[in-house]
Backbone as numpy.savetxt, mean C-alpha at the origin, in Angstrom:
# Nx Ny Nz CAx CAy CAz Cx Cy Cz
13.54 13.71 1.07 12.21 13.72 1.66 12.33 13.15 3.07
11.77 13.86 4.04 11.87 13.47 5.45 10.47 13.47 6.05
10.14 12.40 6.82 8.86 12.32 7.52 9.11 12.03 9.00
8.08 12.27 9.82 8.20 12.12 11.26 7.01 11.33 11.80
7.26 10.40 12.71 6.21 9.53 13.26 5.17 10.30 14.05
5.54 11.42 14.65 4.61 12.14 15.51 4.22 13.53 14.99
4.62 13.84 13.75 4.26 15.14 13.17 3.69 14.95 11.78
2.52 15.52 11.49 1.92 15.38 10.15 2.52 16.37 9.15
3.76 16.11 8.78 4.48 16.99 7.88 5.48 16.17 7.07
5.73 16.60 5.84 6.81 16.05 5.03 7.74 17.22 4.73
9.03 16.97 4.90 10.00 18.03 4.62 10.86 17.62 3.44
11.17 18.60 2.64 12.01 18.40 1.47 13.34 19.10 1.73
14.42 18.33 1.71 15.75 18.89 1.95 16.38 19.27 0.62
16.70 20.56 0.46 17.33 21.06 -0.75 18.83 20.77 -0.61
19.40 20.08 -1.61 20.76 19.56 -1.49 21.87 20.61 -1.60
21.66 21.68 -2.33 22.74 22.65 -2.53 23.01 23.48 -1.27
21.93 23.99 -0.62 22.11 24.86 0.54 21.65 24.20 1.84
21.18 22.94 1.76 20.70 22.19 2.91 19.62 22.95 3.69
18.67 23.50 2.93 17.51 24.15 3.51 16.32 23.22 3.34
15.35 23.35 4.25 14.18 22.48 4.15 12.93 23.31 3.86
12.01 22.68 3.13 10.68 23.22 2.91 9.71 22.22 3.51
8.69 22.71 4.21 7.73 21.84 4.88 6.39 21.86 4.17
5.76 20.69 4.13 4.44 20.53 3.52 3.57 19.76 4.51
2.39 20.30 4.79 1.52 19.67 5.79 0.81 18.44 5.25
0.69 17.45 6.12 -0.10 16.25 5.87 -1.25 16.23 6.87
-2.26 15.41 6.63 -3.34 15.28 7.61 -2.97 14.33 8.73
-2.12 13.33 8.42 -1.68 12.35 9.42 -0.18 12.16 9.28
0.51 11.79 10.37 1.95 11.54 10.28 2.25 10.34 9.38
3.47 10.30 8.88 3.94 9.17 8.06 5.26 8.68 8.66
5.52 7.37 8.55 6.77 6.80 9.04 7.56 6.12 7.93
6.96 5.97 6.75 7.60 5.22 5.68 7.52 5.98 4.37
8.56 5.76 3.51 8.67 6.44 2.22 9.09 5.43 1.17
8.44 5.50 0.01 8.87 4.74 -1.16 8.95 5.73 -2.31
10.16 5.97 -2.79 10.36 6.97 -3.83 10.48 6.38 -5.22
10.10 7.15 -6.22 10.27 6.78 -7.62 10.16 8.04 -8.47
10.20 7.87 -9.79 10.07 9.02 -10.70 8.72 9.69 -10.60
7.69 8.96 -10.16 6.34 9.54 -10.06 6.11 10.26 -8.74
7.07 10.22 -7.83 6.93 10.90 -6.56 7.19 9.96 -5.40
7.11 10.50 -4.21 7.35 9.74 -2.99 6.01 9.33 -2.39
5.88 8.05 -2.13 4.69 7.52 -1.48 4.96 7.52 0.02
4.08 8.14 0.80 4.26 8.30 2.24 3.11 7.64 2.98
3.42 6.88 4.03 2.39 6.26 4.84 2.94 5.98 6.23
2.04 5.69 7.16 2.43 5.35 8.52 2.35 3.85 8.67
3.45 3.23 9.05 3.49 1.78 9.24 2.76 1.43 10.53
1.66 0.72 10.40 0.89 0.13 11.51 0.01 1.10 12.30
-0.19 2.29 11.84 -1.15 3.20 12.47 -1.62 4.19 11.41
-2.76 4.78 11.60 -3.33 5.76 10.68 -3.72 5.13 9.34
-4.40 5.91 8.50 -4.95 5.38 7.25 -4.51 6.13 6.00
-3.88 7.29 6.15 -3.51 8.08 4.97 -2.31 7.48 4.23
-2.42 7.47 2.92 -1.32 7.14 2.02 -1.22 8.33 1.08
-0.07 9.00 1.07 0.09 10.23 0.29 1.11 10.05 -0.81
0.80 10.60 -1.98 1.76 10.67 -3.07 2.25 12.11 -3.12
3.53 12.30 -2.82 4.14 13.62 -2.73 5.05 13.85 -3.94
4.80 14.94 -4.66 5.65 15.31 -5.79 6.65 16.35 -5.31
7.91 15.97 -5.11 8.90 16.92 -4.60 9.17 18.11 -5.52
8.95 17.95 -6.82 9.22 19.04 -7.75 8.18 20.15 -7.68
6.96 19.83 -7.27 5.89 20.83 -7.21 5.36 21.06 -5.80
5.59 20.09 -4.90 5.01 20.17 -3.56 3.58 19.68 -3.50
3.06 19.17 -4.62 1.69 18.66 -4.65 1.59 17.35 -3.87
0.47 17.19 -3.18 0.22 15.98 -2.40 -1.15 15.44 -2.80
-1.17 14.16 -3.21 -2.43 13.47 -3.50 -2.64 12.49 -2.36
-3.78 12.62 -1.69 -4.06 11.77 -0.53 -4.99 10.63 -0.91
-4.58 9.43 -0.53 -5.42 8.24 -0.64 -5.77 7.81 0.78
-6.78 6.98 0.90 -7.19 6.50 2.22 -7.20 4.98 2.22
-6.44 4.37 3.12 -6.43 2.92 3.28 -7.58 2.51 4.19
-8.17 1.34 3.92 -9.27 0.85 4.75 -8.83 0.60 6.18
-7.63 0.06 6.36 -7.05 -0.25 7.66 -5.60 0.22 7.65
-4.92 0.21 8.80 -3.51 0.59 8.81 -2.66 -0.33 7.93
-1.65 0.26 7.30 -0.77 -0.45 6.37 0.28 -1.25 7.14
0.42 -2.54 6.75 1.50 -3.37 7.28 2.75 -3.17 6.42
2.58 -3.41 5.10 3.68 -3.26 4.16 3.14 -2.66 2.87
4.02 -1.96 2.16 3.64 -1.33 0.89 4.60 -1.81 -0.19
4.05 -2.06 -1.37 4.83 -2.50 -2.53 4.45 -1.61 -3.70
5.38 -1.41 -4.64 5.10 -0.64 -5.86 5.52 -1.46 -7.07
4.73 -1.35 -8.13 5.14 -1.99 -9.37 6.36 -1.25 -9.91
7.14 -1.93 -10.75 8.37 -1.34 -11.27 8.13 -0.03 -12.00
7.01 0.06 -12.72 6.71 1.28 -13.46 5.93 2.30 -12.61
5.70 1.98 -11.35 5.00 2.85 -10.39 3.56 3.19 -10.79
2.94 2.34 -11.62 1.53 2.57 -11.95 0.63 2.22 -10.76
1.07 1.26 -9.96 0.27 0.81 -8.82 1.14 0.69 -7.57
0.50 0.94 -6.44 1.06 0.58 -5.13 0.07 -0.42 -4.53
0.60 -1.40 -3.82 -0.23 -2.43 -3.21 0.17 -2.52 -1.74
-0.81 -2.44 -0.87 -0.55 -2.50 0.57 -1.21 -3.72 1.19
-0.50 -4.34 2.12 -1.15 -5.32 2.98 -1.62 -4.55 4.21
-2.82 -4.87 4.66 -3.45 -4.13 5.75 -3.67 -5.04 6.95
-3.57 -4.47 8.14 -3.80 -5.24 9.36 -5.20 -4.96 9.91
-5.75 -5.92 10.64 -7.04 -5.66 11.27 -6.88 -4.57 12.33
-7.98 -3.90 12.60 -7.99 -2.96 13.73 -9.31 -3.15 14.45
-9.25 -3.04 15.73 -10.42 -3.36 16.55 -10.92 -2.09 17.21
-11.66 -1.30 16.43 -12.15 -0.02 16.94 -13.66 0.00 17.13
-14.33 -1.09 16.83 -15.75 -1.20 17.09 -16.66 -0.41 16.17
-16.22 -0.13 14.94 -17.09 0.57 14.01 -18.13 -0.39 13.45
-19.17 0.15 12.86 -20.20 -0.68 12.25 -20.20 -0.46 10.75
-21.05 -1.19 10.04 -21.17 -1.03 8.60 -19.98 -1.60 7.87
-19.71 -1.05 6.68 -18.63 -1.55 5.83 -17.28 -1.37 6.52
-17.05 -0.22 7.14 -15.77 0.01 7.83 -15.56 -1.00 8.94
-16.61 -1.30 9.68 -16.52 -2.30 10.74 -16.21 -3.68 10.20
-16.74 -4.00 9.02 -16.46 -5.29 8.39 -14.98 -5.39 8.04
-14.43 -4.38 7.35 -13.02 -4.38 6.98 -12.12 -4.42 8.21
-12.52 -3.73 9.28 -11.70 -3.63 10.48 -11.36 -4.99 11.07
-12.20 -5.98 10.87 -12.03 -7.29 11.49 -10.99 -8.16 10.79
-10.58 -7.80 9.57 -9.79 -8.71 8.74 -8.50 -8.08 8.24
-7.56 -8.96 7.90 -6.40 -8.54 7.13 -6.89 -8.19 5.73
-6.17 -7.32 5.05 -6.63 -6.91 3.73 -5.50 -6.64 2.77
-5.90 -6.39 1.54 -5.01 -6.02 0.46 -5.65 -4.81 -0.21
-4.90 -3.75 -0.41 -5.46 -2.57 -1.05 -4.59 -2.15 -2.22
-5.25 -1.86 -3.34 -4.58 -1.46 -4.57 -4.78 0.04 -4.76
-3.67 0.76 -4.93 -3.70 2.20 -5.16 -3.21 2.48 -6.59
-4.12 2.88 -7.49 -3.70 3.21 -8.87 -3.03 4.59 -8.88
-1.71 4.61 -8.84 -0.96 5.86 -8.70 -0.99 6.71 -9.96
-0.86 6.08 -11.12 -0.73 6.87 -12.36 -2.07 7.15 -13.02
-3.16 6.71 -12.44 -4.48 6.94 -13.02 -5.38 7.59 -11.97
-6.36 8.31 -12.44 -7.31 8.90 -11.51 -8.41 7.89 -11.24
-8.14 7.00 -10.30 -9.11 5.98 -9.91 -9.01 5.80 -8.41
-10.10 5.36 -7.82 -10.13 5.15 -6.38 -9.40 3.86 -6.01
-8.77 3.84 -4.83 -8.16 2.61 -4.35 -9.23 1.54 -4.13
-8.84 0.28 -4.27 -9.76 -0.84 -4.08 -9.20 -1.74 -2.99
-10.03 -2.07 -2.00 -9.61 -2.93 -0.89 -10.27 -4.29 -1.01
-9.48 -5.32 -0.72 -9.97 -6.70 -0.69 -9.73 -7.27 0.71
-10.62 -8.14 1.16 -10.46 -8.82 2.44 -9.68 -10.11 2.20
-8.70 -10.39 3.07 -7.92 -11.62 2.97 -8.44 -12.65 3.97
-8.26 -13.94 3.65 -8.71 -15.03 4.52 -7.95 -15.06 5.84
-6.67 -14.72 5.80 -5.84 -14.71 7.02 -4.66 -13.78 6.79
-3.73 -13.77 7.72 -2.59 -12.86 7.65 -1.74 -13.16 6.42
-1.33 -12.13 5.69 -0.44 -12.35 4.55 0.95 -12.75 5.03
1.53 -13.78 4.38 2.90 -14.21 4.72 3.86 -13.93 3.57
3.35 -13.52 2.43 4.20 -13.20 1.30 3.42 -12.52 0.21
4.06 -11.59 -0.48 3.44 -10.89 -1.60 4.53 -10.57 -2.61
4.26 -10.85 -3.86 5.16 -10.48 -4.95 4.34 -9.81 -6.05
4.91 -8.77 -6.64 4.28 -8.11 -7.78 4.94 -8.61 -9.05
4.12 -8.94 -10.04 4.61 -9.48 -11.30 4.04 -8.63 -12.43
4.93 -8.22 -13.35 4.50 -7.44 -14.51 4.89 -8.18 -15.78
3.97 -8.20 -16.73 4.23 -8.80 -18.03 3.45 -7.99 -19.05
4.17 -7.14 -19.80 3.49 -6.26 -20.74 2.59 -5.29 -19.99
1.31 -5.24 -20.37 0.35 -4.37 -19.69 -0.32 -5.04 -18.51
0.06 -6.26 -18.20 -0.57 -7.02 -17.12 0.22 -6.88 -15.83
-0.44 -6.41 -14.79 0.16 -6.26 -13.47 -0.62 -7.14 -12.50
0.11 -7.98 -11.75 -0.55 -8.87 -10.80 0.15 -8.83 -9.46
-0.64 -9.06 -8.41 -0.10 -9.29 -7.08 -0.34 -10.76 -6.76
0.69 -11.45 -6.32 0.58 -12.83 -5.90 0.70 -12.84 -4.38
-0.34 -13.35 -3.70 -0.42 -13.25 -2.25 -0.53 -14.63 -1.61
0.32 -14.89 -0.63 0.22 -16.09 0.20 -0.33 -15.68 1.55
-1.18 -16.53 2.12 -1.77 -16.25 3.42 -1.49 -17.39 4.39
-1.36 -17.04 5.65 -1.04 -17.99 6.70 -2.08 -19.11 6.78
-1.62 -20.36 6.66 -2.50 -21.51 6.81 -3.44 -21.76 5.64
-3.32 -21.04 4.55 -4.20 -21.18 3.40 -3.47 -21.94 2.30
-4.08 -23.02 1.80 -3.42 -23.85 0.79 -3.74 -23.43 -0.64
-3.64 -22.12 -0.86 -3.80 -21.58 -2.21 -3.02 -20.28 -2.33
-2.79 -19.88 -3.55 -2.14 -18.62 -3.89 -3.22 -17.73 -4.48
-3.31 -16.49 -4.01 -4.27 -15.56 -4.58 -3.53 -14.69 -5.59
-4.00 -14.70 -6.85 -3.46 -13.87 -7.91 -4.48 -12.77 -8.19
-4.06 -11.52 -8.05 -4.96 -10.38 -8.21 -4.50 -9.51 -9.37
-5.37 -9.32 -10.35 -5.11 -8.39 -11.46 -5.24 -6.98 -10.88
-4.16 -6.20 -10.91 -4.18 -4.88 -10.27 -5.07 -3.88 -10.99
-5.28 -4.03 -12.28 -6.12 -3.09 -13.03 -7.60 -3.30 -12.72
-8.01 -4.54 -12.48 -9.42 -4.84 -12.26 -9.74 -5.24 -10.82
-8.71 -5.52 -10.04 -8.85 -6.02 -8.66 -9.56 -7.37 -8.60
-9.51 -8.11 -9.68 -10.16 -9.43 -9.71 -9.19 -10.48 -9.20
-9.57 -11.17 -8.10 -8.70 -12.22 -7.58 -9.02 -13.58 -8.22
-7.98 -14.39 -8.37 -8.12 -15.76 -8.84 -7.36 -16.64 -7.85
-8.02 -17.68 -7.37 -7.39 -18.59 -6.42 -6.70 -19.72 -7.16
-5.43 -19.94 -6.85 -4.64 -21.01 -7.45 -4.37 -22.04 -6.35
-4.97 -23.24 -6.43 -4.79 -24.24 -5.37 -3.35 -24.73 -5.29
-2.91 -24.98 -4.05 -1.59 -25.56 -3.79 -1.81 -26.81 -2.91
-0.83 -27.68 -2.87 -1.01 -28.92 -2.12 -1.03 -28.71 -0.61
-0.20 -27.80 -0.12 -0.14 -27.49 1.31 0.03 -25.98 1.47
-0.28 -25.44 2.64 -0.07 -24.00 2.83 1.41 -23.63 2.74
1.78 -22.71 1.85 3.18 -22.29 1.71 3.56 -21.26 2.78
4.86 -21.00 2.88 5.34 -20.04 3.87 6.08 -18.86 3.25
6.45 -18.92 1.99 7.22 -17.84 1.38 7.00 -17.85 -0.13
7.16 -16.68 -0.76 7.06 -16.57 -2.21 8.14 -15.60 -2.69
8.67 -15.85 -3.88 9.63 -14.95 -4.51 9.45 -15.03 -6.01
9.39 -13.89 -6.66 9.28 -13.85 -8.13 10.67 -13.73 -8.71
10.94 -14.50 -9.76 12.26 -14.44 -10.39 12.11 -14.15 -11.86
């Protein structure tokens, strides 16, 4: 799977004869995360489209991020993708204008037909880890200068704040 920063297209390279097939996107993509459920395509730090591309059929499912994606994460079973979002200053009003002012977290339910859910973060994310235990999927988020850990249930998008003694700088799940 090949994407281009300045062209709204995804190309699939056939390995036996090294021929390519092209599939149109609405916006260019610069990043790819592949798995058994397909390739997730998005543009790092510009544009809003997040696409799930199935190389076996050429089908593309388009999702829309509230703001440009900073980083993208996928659960091990690829049921969810989670993006950290950056603020953008485009002067919109209403709900879009509200989201534009803040860093965010957006949950994309890849294996289910459900709409993505965006959450506003208190400050810039400095760390994110995805944790799975049975049917429970969570995102653990650290934010710059914030003395708590945000735990988000990916199925319900319900955040829970876990107080910490001082603002942390890094997180790792083991």
